[in-house]
Coordinates of C-alpha atoms and ligand atoms in Angstrom, one line a residue:
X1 CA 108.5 76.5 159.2
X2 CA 110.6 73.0 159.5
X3 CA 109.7 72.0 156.0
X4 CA 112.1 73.0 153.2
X5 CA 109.3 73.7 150.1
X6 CA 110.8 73.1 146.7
X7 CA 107.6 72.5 144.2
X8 CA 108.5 71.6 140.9
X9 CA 105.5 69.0 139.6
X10 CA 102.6 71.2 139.9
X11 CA 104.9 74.1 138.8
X12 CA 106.8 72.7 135.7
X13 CA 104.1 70.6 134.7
X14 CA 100.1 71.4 133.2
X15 CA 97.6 71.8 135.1
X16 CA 93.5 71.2 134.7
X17 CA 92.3 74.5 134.7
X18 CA 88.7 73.1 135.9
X19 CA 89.4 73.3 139.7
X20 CA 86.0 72.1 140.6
X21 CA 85.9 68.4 142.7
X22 CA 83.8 66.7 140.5
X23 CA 84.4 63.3 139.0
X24 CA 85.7 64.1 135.1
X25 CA 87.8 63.1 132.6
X26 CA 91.0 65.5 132.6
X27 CA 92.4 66.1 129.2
X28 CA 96.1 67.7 128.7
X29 CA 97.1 68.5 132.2
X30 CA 99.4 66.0 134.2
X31 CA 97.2 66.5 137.5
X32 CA 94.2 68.7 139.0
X33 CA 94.2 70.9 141.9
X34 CA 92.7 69.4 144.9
X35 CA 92.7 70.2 148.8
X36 CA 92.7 67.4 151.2
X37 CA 88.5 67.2 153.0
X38 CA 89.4 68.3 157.2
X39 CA 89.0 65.4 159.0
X40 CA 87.1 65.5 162.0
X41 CA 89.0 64.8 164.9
X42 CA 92.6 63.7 163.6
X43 CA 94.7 61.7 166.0
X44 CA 98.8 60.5 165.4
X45 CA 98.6 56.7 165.4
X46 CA 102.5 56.1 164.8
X47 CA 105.4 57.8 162.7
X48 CA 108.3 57.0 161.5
X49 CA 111.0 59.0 163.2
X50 CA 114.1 58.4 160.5
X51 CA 111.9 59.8 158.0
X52 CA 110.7 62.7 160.6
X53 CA 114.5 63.4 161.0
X54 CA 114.8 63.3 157.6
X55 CA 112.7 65.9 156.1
X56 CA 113.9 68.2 159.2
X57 CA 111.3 68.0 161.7
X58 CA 111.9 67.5 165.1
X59 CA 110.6 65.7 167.8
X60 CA 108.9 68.5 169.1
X61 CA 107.1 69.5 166.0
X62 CA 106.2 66.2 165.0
X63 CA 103.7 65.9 168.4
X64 CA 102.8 69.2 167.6
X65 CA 99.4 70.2 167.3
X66 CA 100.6 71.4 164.0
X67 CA 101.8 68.0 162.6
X68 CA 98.5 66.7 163.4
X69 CA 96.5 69.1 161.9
X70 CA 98.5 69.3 158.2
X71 CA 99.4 65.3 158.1
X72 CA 95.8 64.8 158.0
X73 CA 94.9 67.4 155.7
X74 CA 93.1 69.5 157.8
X75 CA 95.8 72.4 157.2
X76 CA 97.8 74.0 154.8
X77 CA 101.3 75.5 154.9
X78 CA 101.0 78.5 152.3
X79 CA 103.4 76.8 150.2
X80 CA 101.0 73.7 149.6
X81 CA 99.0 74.1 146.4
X82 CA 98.1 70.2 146.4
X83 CA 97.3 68.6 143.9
X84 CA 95.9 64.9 142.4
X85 CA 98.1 63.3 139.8
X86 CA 96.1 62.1 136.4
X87 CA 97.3 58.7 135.0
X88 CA 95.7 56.0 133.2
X89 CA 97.1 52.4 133.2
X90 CA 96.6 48.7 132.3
X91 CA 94.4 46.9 135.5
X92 CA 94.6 42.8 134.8
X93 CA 95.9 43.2 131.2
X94 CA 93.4 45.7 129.8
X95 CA 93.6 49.3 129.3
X96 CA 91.0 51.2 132.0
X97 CA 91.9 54.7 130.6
X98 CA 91.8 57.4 133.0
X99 CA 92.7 56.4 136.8
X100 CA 94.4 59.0 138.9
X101 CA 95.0 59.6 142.2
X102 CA 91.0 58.8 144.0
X103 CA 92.4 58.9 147.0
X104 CA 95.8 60.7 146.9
X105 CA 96.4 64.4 147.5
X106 CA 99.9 65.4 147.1
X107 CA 101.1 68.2 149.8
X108 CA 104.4 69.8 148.3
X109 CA 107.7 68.0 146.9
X110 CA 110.8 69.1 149.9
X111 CA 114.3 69.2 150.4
X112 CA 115.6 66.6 152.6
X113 CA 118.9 66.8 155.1
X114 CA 121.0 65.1 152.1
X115 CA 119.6 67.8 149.8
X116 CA 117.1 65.2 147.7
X117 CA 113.8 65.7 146.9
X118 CA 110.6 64.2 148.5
X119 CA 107.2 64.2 147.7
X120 CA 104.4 64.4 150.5
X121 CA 101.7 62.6 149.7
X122 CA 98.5 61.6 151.4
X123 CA 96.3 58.6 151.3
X124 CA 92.6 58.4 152.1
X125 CA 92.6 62.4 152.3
X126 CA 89.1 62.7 150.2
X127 CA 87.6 62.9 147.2
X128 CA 89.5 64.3 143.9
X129 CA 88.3 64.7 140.5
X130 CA 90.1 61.1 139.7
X131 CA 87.6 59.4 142.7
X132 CA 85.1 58.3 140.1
X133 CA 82.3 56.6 142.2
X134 CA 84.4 55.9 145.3
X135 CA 85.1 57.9 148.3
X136 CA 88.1 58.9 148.2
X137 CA 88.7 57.6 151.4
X138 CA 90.9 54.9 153.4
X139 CA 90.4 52.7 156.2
X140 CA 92.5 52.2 159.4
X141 CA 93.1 48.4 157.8
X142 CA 95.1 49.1 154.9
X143 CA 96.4 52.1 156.2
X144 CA 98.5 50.2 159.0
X145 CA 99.6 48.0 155.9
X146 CA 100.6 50.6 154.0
X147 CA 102.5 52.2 157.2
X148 CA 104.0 49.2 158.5
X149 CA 104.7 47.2 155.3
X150 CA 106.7 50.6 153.1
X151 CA 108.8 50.6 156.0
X152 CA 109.7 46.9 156.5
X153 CA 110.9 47.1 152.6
X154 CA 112.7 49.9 152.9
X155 CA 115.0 48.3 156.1
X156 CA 115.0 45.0 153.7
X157 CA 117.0 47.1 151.4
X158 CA 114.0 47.1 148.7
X159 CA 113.3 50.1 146.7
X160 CA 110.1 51.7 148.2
X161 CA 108.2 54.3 149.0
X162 CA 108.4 55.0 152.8
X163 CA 106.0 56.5 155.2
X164 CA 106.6 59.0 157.3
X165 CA 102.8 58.9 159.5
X166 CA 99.8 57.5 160.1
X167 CA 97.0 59.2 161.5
X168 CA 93.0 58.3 162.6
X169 CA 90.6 60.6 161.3
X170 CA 88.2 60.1 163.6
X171 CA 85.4 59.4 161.3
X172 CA 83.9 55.9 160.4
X173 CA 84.1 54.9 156.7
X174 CA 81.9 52.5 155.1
X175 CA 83.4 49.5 153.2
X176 CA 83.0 46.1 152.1
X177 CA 85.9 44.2 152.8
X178 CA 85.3 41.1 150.2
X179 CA 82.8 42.5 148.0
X180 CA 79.8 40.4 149.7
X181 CA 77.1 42.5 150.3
X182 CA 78.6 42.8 154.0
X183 CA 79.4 46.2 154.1
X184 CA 80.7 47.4 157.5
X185 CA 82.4 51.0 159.5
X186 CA 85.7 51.3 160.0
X187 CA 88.1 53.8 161.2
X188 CA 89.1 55.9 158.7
X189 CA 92.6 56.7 158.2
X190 CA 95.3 59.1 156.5
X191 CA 98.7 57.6 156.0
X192 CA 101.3 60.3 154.4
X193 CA 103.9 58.6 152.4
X194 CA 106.7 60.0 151.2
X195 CA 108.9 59.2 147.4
X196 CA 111.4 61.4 145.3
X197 CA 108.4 61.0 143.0
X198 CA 105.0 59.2 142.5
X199 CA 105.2 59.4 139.0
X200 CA 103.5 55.5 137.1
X201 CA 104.3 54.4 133.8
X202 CA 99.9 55.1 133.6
X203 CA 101.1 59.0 133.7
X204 CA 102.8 58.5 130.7
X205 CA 100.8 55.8 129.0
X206 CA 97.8 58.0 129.6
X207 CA 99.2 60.6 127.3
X208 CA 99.8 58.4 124.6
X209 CA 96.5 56.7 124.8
X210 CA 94.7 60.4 123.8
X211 CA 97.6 61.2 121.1
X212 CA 98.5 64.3 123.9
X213 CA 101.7 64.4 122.5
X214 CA 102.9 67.5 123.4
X215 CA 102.0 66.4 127.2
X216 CA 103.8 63.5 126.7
X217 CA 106.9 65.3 125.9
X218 CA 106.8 67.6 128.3
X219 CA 106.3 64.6 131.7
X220 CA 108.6 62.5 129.9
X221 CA 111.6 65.7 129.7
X222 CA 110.7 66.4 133.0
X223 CA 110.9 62.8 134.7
X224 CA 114.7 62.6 133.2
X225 CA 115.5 66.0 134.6
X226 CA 114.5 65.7 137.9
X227 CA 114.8 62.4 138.6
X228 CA 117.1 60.8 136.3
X229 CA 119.8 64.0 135.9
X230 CA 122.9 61.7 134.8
X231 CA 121.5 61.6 131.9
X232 CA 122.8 64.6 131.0
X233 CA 121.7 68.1 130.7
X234 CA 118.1 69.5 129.3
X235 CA 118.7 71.0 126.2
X236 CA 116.1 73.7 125.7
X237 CA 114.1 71.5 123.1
X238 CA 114.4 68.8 125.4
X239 CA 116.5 65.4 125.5
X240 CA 117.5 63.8 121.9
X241 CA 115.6 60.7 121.1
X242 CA 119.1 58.6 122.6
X243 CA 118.5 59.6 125.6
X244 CA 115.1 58.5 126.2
X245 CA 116.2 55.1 125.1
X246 CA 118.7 55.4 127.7
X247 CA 116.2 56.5 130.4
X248 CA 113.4 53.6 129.4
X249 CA 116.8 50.8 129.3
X250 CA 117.4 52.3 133.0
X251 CA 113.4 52.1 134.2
X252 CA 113.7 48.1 132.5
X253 CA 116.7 47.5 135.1
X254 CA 115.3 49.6 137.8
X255 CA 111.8 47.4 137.9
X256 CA 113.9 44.1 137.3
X257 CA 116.3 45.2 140.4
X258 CA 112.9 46.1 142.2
X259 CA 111.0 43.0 141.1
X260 CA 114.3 40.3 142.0
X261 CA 114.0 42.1 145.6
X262 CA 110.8 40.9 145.8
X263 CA 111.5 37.6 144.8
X264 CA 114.5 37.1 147.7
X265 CA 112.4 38.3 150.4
X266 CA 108.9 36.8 149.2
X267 CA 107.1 39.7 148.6
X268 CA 103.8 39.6 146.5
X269 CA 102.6 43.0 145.5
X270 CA 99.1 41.8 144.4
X271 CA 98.1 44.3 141.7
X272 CA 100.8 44.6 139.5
X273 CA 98.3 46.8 137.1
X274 CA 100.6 49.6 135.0
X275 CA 99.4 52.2 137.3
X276 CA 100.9 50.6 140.0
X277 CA 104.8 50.7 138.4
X278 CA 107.1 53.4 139.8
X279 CA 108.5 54.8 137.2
X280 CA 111.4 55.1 139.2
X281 CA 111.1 51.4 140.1
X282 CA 110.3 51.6 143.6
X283 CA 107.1 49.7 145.1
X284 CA 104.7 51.5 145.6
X285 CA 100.9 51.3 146.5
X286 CA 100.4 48.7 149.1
X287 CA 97.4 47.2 148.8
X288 CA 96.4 43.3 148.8
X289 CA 99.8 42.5 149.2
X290 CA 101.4 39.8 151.0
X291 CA 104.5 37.6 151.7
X292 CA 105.2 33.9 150.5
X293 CA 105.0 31.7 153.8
X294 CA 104.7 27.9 152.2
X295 CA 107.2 29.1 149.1
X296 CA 104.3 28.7 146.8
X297 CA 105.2 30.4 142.9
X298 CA 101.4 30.2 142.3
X299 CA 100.2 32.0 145.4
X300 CA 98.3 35.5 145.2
X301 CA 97.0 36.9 148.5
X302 CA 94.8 39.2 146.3
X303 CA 91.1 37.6 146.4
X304 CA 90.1 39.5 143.2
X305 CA 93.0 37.7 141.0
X306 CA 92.4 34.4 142.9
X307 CA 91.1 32.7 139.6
X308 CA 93.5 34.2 136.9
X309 CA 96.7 34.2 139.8
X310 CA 97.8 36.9 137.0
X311 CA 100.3 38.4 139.7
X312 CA 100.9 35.8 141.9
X313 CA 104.1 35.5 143.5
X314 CA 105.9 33.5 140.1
X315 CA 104.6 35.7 137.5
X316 CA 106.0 38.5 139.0
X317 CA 108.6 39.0 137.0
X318 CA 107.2 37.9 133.7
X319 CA 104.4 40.7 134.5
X320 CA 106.9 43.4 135.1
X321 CA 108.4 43.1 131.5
X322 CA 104.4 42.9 130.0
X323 CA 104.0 46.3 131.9
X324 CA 107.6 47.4 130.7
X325 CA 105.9 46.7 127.3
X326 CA 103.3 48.7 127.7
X327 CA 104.9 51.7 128.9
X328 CA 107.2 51.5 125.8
X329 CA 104.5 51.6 123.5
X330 CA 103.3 54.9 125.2
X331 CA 106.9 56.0 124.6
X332 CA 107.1 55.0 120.6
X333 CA 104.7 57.8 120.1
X334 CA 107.5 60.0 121.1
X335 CA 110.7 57.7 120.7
X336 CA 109.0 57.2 117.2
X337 CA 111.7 54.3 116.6
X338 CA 110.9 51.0 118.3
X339 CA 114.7 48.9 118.0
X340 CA 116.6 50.1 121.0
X341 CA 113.6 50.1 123.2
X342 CA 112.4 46.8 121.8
X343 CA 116.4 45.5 122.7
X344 CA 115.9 47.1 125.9
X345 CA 113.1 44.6 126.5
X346 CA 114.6 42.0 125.1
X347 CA 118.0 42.7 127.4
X348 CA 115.1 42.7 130.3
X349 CA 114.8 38.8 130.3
X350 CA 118.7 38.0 130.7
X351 CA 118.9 41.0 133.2
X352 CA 116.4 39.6 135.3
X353 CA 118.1 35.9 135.1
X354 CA 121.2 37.3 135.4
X355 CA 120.4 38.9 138.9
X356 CA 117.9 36.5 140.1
X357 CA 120.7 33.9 139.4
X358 CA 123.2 35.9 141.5
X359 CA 120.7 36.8 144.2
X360 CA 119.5 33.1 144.6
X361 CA 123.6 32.3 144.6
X362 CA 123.6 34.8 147.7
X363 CA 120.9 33.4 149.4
X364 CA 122.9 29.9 149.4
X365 CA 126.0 31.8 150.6
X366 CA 128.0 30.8 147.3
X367 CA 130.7 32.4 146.6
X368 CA 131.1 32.5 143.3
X369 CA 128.6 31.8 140.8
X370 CA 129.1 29.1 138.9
X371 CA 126.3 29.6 135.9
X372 CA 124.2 26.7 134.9
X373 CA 125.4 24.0 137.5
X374 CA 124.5 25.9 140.5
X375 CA 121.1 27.0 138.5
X376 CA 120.4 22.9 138.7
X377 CA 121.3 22.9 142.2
X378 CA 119.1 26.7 142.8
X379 CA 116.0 24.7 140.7
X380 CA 116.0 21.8 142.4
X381 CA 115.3 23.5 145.7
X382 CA 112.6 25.6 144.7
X383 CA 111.2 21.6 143.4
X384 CA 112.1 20.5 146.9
X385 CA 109.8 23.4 147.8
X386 CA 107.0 22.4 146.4
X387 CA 107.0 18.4 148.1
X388 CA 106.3 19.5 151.5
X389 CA 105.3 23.2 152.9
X390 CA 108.4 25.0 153.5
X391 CA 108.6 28.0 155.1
X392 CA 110.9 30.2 152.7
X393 CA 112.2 32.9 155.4
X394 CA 112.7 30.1 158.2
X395 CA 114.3 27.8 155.6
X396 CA 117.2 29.9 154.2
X397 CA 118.1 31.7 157.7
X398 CA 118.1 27.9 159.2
X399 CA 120.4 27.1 156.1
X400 CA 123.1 29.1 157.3
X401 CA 123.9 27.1 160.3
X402 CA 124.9 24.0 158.2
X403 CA 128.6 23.3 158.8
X404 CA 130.9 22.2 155.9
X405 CA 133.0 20.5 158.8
X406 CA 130.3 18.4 160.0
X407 CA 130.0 15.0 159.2
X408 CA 125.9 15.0 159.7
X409 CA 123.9 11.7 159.7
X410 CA 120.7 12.2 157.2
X411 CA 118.0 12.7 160.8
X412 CA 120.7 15.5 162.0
X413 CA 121.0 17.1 158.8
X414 CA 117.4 17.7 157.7
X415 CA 117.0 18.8 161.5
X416 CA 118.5 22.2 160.9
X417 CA 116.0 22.8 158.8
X418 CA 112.7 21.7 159.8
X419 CA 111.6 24.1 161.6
X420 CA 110.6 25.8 158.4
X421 CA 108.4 22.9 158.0
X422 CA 104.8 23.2 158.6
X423 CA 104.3 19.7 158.8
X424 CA 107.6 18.1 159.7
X425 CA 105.8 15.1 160.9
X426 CA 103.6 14.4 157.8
X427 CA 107.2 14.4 155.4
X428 CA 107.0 11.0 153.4
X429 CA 110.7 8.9 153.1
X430 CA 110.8 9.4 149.6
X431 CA 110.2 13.4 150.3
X432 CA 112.7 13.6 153.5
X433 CA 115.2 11.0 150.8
X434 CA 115.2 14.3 148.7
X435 CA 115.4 17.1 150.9
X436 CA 118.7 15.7 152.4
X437 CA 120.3 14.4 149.1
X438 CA 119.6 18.2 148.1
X439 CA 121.2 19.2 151.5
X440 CA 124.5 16.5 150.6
X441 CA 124.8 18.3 147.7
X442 CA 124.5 21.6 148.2
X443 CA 127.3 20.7 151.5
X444 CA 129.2 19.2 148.4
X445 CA 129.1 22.7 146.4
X446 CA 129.9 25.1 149.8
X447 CA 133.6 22.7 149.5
X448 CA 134.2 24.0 146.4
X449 CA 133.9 27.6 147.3
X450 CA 136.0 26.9 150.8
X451 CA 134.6 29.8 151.9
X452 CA 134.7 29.5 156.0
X453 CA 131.4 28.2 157.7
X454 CA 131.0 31.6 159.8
X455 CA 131.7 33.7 157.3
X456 CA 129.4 32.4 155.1
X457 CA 126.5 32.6 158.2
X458 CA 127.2 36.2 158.4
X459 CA 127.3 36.8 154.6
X460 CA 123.9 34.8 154.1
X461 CA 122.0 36.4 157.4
X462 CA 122.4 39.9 155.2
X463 CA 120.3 38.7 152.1
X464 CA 118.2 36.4 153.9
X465 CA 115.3 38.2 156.2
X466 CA 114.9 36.9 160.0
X467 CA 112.1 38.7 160.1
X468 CA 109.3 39.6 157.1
X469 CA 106.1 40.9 157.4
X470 CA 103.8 38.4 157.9
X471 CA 100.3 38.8 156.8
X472 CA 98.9 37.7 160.4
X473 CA 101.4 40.0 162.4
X474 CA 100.0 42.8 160.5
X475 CA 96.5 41.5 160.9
X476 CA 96.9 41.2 165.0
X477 CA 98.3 44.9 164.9
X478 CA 95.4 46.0 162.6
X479 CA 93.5 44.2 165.6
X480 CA 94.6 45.5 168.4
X481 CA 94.9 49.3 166.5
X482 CA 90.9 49.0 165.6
X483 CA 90.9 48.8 169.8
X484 CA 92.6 51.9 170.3
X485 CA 95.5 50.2 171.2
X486 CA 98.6 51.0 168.4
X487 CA 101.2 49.8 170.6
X488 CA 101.9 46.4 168.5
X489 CA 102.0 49.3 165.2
X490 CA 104.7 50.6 167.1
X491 CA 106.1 47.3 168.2
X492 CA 106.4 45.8 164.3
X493 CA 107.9 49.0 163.3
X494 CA 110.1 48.3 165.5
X495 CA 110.7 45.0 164.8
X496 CA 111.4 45.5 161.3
X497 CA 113.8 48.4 161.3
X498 CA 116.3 45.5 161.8
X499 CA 114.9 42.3 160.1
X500 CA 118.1 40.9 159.3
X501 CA 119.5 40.9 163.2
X502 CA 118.7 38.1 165.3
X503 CA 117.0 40.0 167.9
X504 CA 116.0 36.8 170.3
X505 CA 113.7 39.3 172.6
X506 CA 111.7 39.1 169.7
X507 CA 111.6 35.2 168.6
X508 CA 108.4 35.4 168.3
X509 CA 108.1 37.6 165.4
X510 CA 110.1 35.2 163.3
X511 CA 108.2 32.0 163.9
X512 CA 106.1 30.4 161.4
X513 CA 102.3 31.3 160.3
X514 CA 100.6 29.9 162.7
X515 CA 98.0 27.8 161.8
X516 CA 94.3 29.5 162.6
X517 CA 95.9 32.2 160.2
X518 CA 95.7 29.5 157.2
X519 CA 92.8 31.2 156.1
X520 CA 91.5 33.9 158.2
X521 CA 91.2 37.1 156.3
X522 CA 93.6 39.8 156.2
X523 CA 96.0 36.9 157.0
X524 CA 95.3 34.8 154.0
X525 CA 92.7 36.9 151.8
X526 CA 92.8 40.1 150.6
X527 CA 91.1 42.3 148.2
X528 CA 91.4 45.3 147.1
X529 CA 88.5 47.3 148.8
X530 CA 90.6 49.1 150.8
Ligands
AMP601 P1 94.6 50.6 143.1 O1 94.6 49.4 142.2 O2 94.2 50.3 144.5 O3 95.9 51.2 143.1 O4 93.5 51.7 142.6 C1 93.1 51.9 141.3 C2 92.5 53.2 141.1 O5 91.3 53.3 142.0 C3 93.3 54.4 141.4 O6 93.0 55.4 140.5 C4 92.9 54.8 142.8 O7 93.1 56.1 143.1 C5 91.4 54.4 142.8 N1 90.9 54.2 144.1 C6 91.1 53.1 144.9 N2 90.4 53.2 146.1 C7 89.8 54.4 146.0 C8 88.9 55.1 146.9 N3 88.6 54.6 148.1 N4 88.4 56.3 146.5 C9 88.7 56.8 145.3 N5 89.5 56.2 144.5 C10 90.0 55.0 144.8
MG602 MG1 97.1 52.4 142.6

């Protein structure tokens, strides 16, 4: 047995003792007992061999028969006793009580080769007691998004939960992809994903919703101990009252950390609900996500929140703290003092400025920071943004090749960057007028620093992406996977194990949306029936 078993969630923690697979309302346990449904004839799509490597399996066993059979949840390794986690959580601002994993069956927690813990987890494995009236299932779509987009932000350097396969199940599952009345089959799909821990802030603010106090204590003494151990040691009563101050001040500067990520490489996660916050503050559940092509603050790819825009690309960070919020006043009940975590909060807003300001710096290739001067030069950009559609990715990673030593003329200048123009021939005088007075001063500011021209490339081309995710690369390897054919699944995995390398064999990954995509769905439009 490759797999190094060390359970300690469905061990440490309480369990339902109803181990029935009915739909129910689960009162002071932290997750139900729950085996995967067999599948009926399971087939390896793609995996992800770092993570293979990393959990000690090896080639071999990964194309095993073996692999197949238990990453699809049609077998069990005796030490498997899987389980659904039970959470609550906040969905568009209001609180929808009990959630849980519908459609998530958690294997075991291992040991990896650097001695850390990882939790196996599979996605569209069948129904749990948390599946209410849905099917527990998931389609090939979304799973391929899932796959291919945890994997992309992990290589961007953004916190994540990672993937380690992605299989077919070989059974068709009904769903309506835009909640029209035009139901359709699809391939159904498992993807297992893998994450120290898939612990939400819902878990705890479930607790606290039902006054399960003792619960409470119990998940929140546990999440510090496993996952948060400098901290300091468990005393056996648990951790004083300081030290969960301590551990919420870390989750606020985790999820900011997480959320400014986001913002550098334009990722929208789409359903910011509480249930969807690591609280370890990686991203996690993929779903109607998407990535900022026209740098647009107000764009959502998620269909459902087209009219509110609650968690569209701008309000991401503003949400983060309202979920931050919530999860403290599940806390309180057991914090039972509300200053440090209501500073903590507080200290969330500069935090966030504070690092946005210094990632936004990086993105220019400025060397130092100068505070509120370059903040004018930082806002006036994203206001540039907004005259003409700009292509975010294509327009910093062209930014780089501006030369300080170069005396440019204004139609030479604004030519190293408009290819991240989608229309670069519909740009009015007093638009282009802007764009290169921006570009004159920002050439101005890059003097001050002195830093050298190719240093500062080099520098820049490590926080600014070549290559993203693009909603319609996804979409044409969804496409071609529906076909039989996974060999652009395996070509974008590839792609994006090194988005921040020029790789010119693969130009065409970098280029701009192209425009049918404008609005064709899964490029453009998402929901959340996935
Ligand atoms: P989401 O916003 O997609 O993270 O999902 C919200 C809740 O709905 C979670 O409790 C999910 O487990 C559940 N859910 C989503 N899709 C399904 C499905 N196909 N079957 C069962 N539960 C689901
Ligand atoms: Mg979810």
């Amino acid at each position: 047995m490759p797999l190094q078993f060390n359970n300690q969630f469905n061990v440490q923690l309480p369990a339902d003792p109803d181990v029935t697979n009915q739909p129910r309302q689960v009162h002071n346990a932290c997750f139900s007992w729950v085996k995967p449904t067999p599948v009926k004839a399971p087939l390896l799509v793609a995996y992800v061999p770092e993570m293979s490597v990393m959990l000690g399996l090896n080639e071999q066993e990964v194309n095993s028969q073996w692999f197949t059979q238990i990453f699809s949840g049609n077998q069990l390794e005796p030490e498997m006793k899987p389980y659904a986690m039970c959470y609550g959580g906040h969905q568009f601002g209001h609180w929808a009580g009990q959630l849980g994993d519908g459609r998530a069956i958690n294997l075991a927690e291992v040991i990896d080769i650097d001695g850390n813990t990882q939790a196996l987890q599979l996605k569209g494995a069948g129904l749990t007691p948390y599946s209410r009236t849905a099917d527990g299932l998931a389609v090939l779509r979304s799973s391929v998004r899932e796959f291919l987009c945890s994997e992309a932000m992990f290589h961007l350097g953004v916190p994540t939960t990672r993937a380690l396969s992605l299989m077919l199940t070989g059974e068709q599952v009904m769903r309506d992809m835009f909640y029209d009345g035009h139901p359709e089959y699809e391939p159904g799909a498992v993807v297992c994903r893998v994450a120290p821990s898939f612990i939400r802030f819902g878990n705890f603010q479930l607790f606290a919703a039902r006054k399960e106090l003792k619960e409470l204590k119990q998940l929140i003494d546990f999440t510090i101990e496993q996952h948060f151990p400098h901290l300091g040691k468990r005393p056996q009563q648990g951790f004083d009252i300081a030290v969960y101050e301590r551990w919420f001040d870390e989750i606020c500067r985790l999820t900011a950390d997480m959320v400014v990520h986001w913002m550098r490489v334009g990722f929208v996660h789409g359903v910011m609900n509480t249930d969807n916050l690591s609280i370890l503050g990686l991203t996690i559940d993929y779903g109607p996500y998407g990535w900022l092509e026209g740098y647009d603050p107000d764009w959502t790819p998620n269909t459902t929140d087209e009219q509110g825009k609650r968690y569209c690309y701008g309000n991401q960070p503003q949400i983060a703290q309202w979920n931050l919020y919530q999860l403290a006043n599940a806390l309180v009940s057991i914090i039972e003092r509300t200053e440090n975590l209501e500073q903590s909060l507080t200290e969330f807003a500069d935090y966030y400025q504070q690092q946005s300001q210094q990632m936004y710096a990086e993105k220019l290739g400025l060397k130092n920071n100068k505070g509120e001067s370059d903040q004018k030069l930082i806002n006036q950009l994203m206001e540039n943004f907004g005259l003409t559609e700009t292509d975010m990715t294509i327009f910093f990673r062209a930014l780089s090749h501006i030369k300080t030593t170069q005396n440019y003329t204004d139609d030479n200048l604004i030519q190293i960057i408009s290819k991240a123009f989608y229309q670069p021939d519909n740009i009015d005088n007093k638009t282009k007028n802007k764009i290169i007075a921006w570009l004159r001063l920002y050439i101005e500011r890059l003097k001050q620093d002195g830093i050298n021209d190719d240093e500062r490339m080099t520098k820049m081309n490590l926080t600014n992406p070549k290559f993203v995710l693009r909603n319609y690369l996804a979409q044409q390897a969804i496409d071609k996977a529906t076909t039989g054919d996974f060999s652009e699944v395996k070509k974008l995995l590839n792609v994006f194990r090194s988005p921040y390398d020029e790789q010119p064999e693969n130009e065409l990954y970098a280029e701009k949306r192209p425009e049918w995509a404008r609005h064709k769905a899964g490029c453009s439009m998402l929901s959340c029936s996935s």
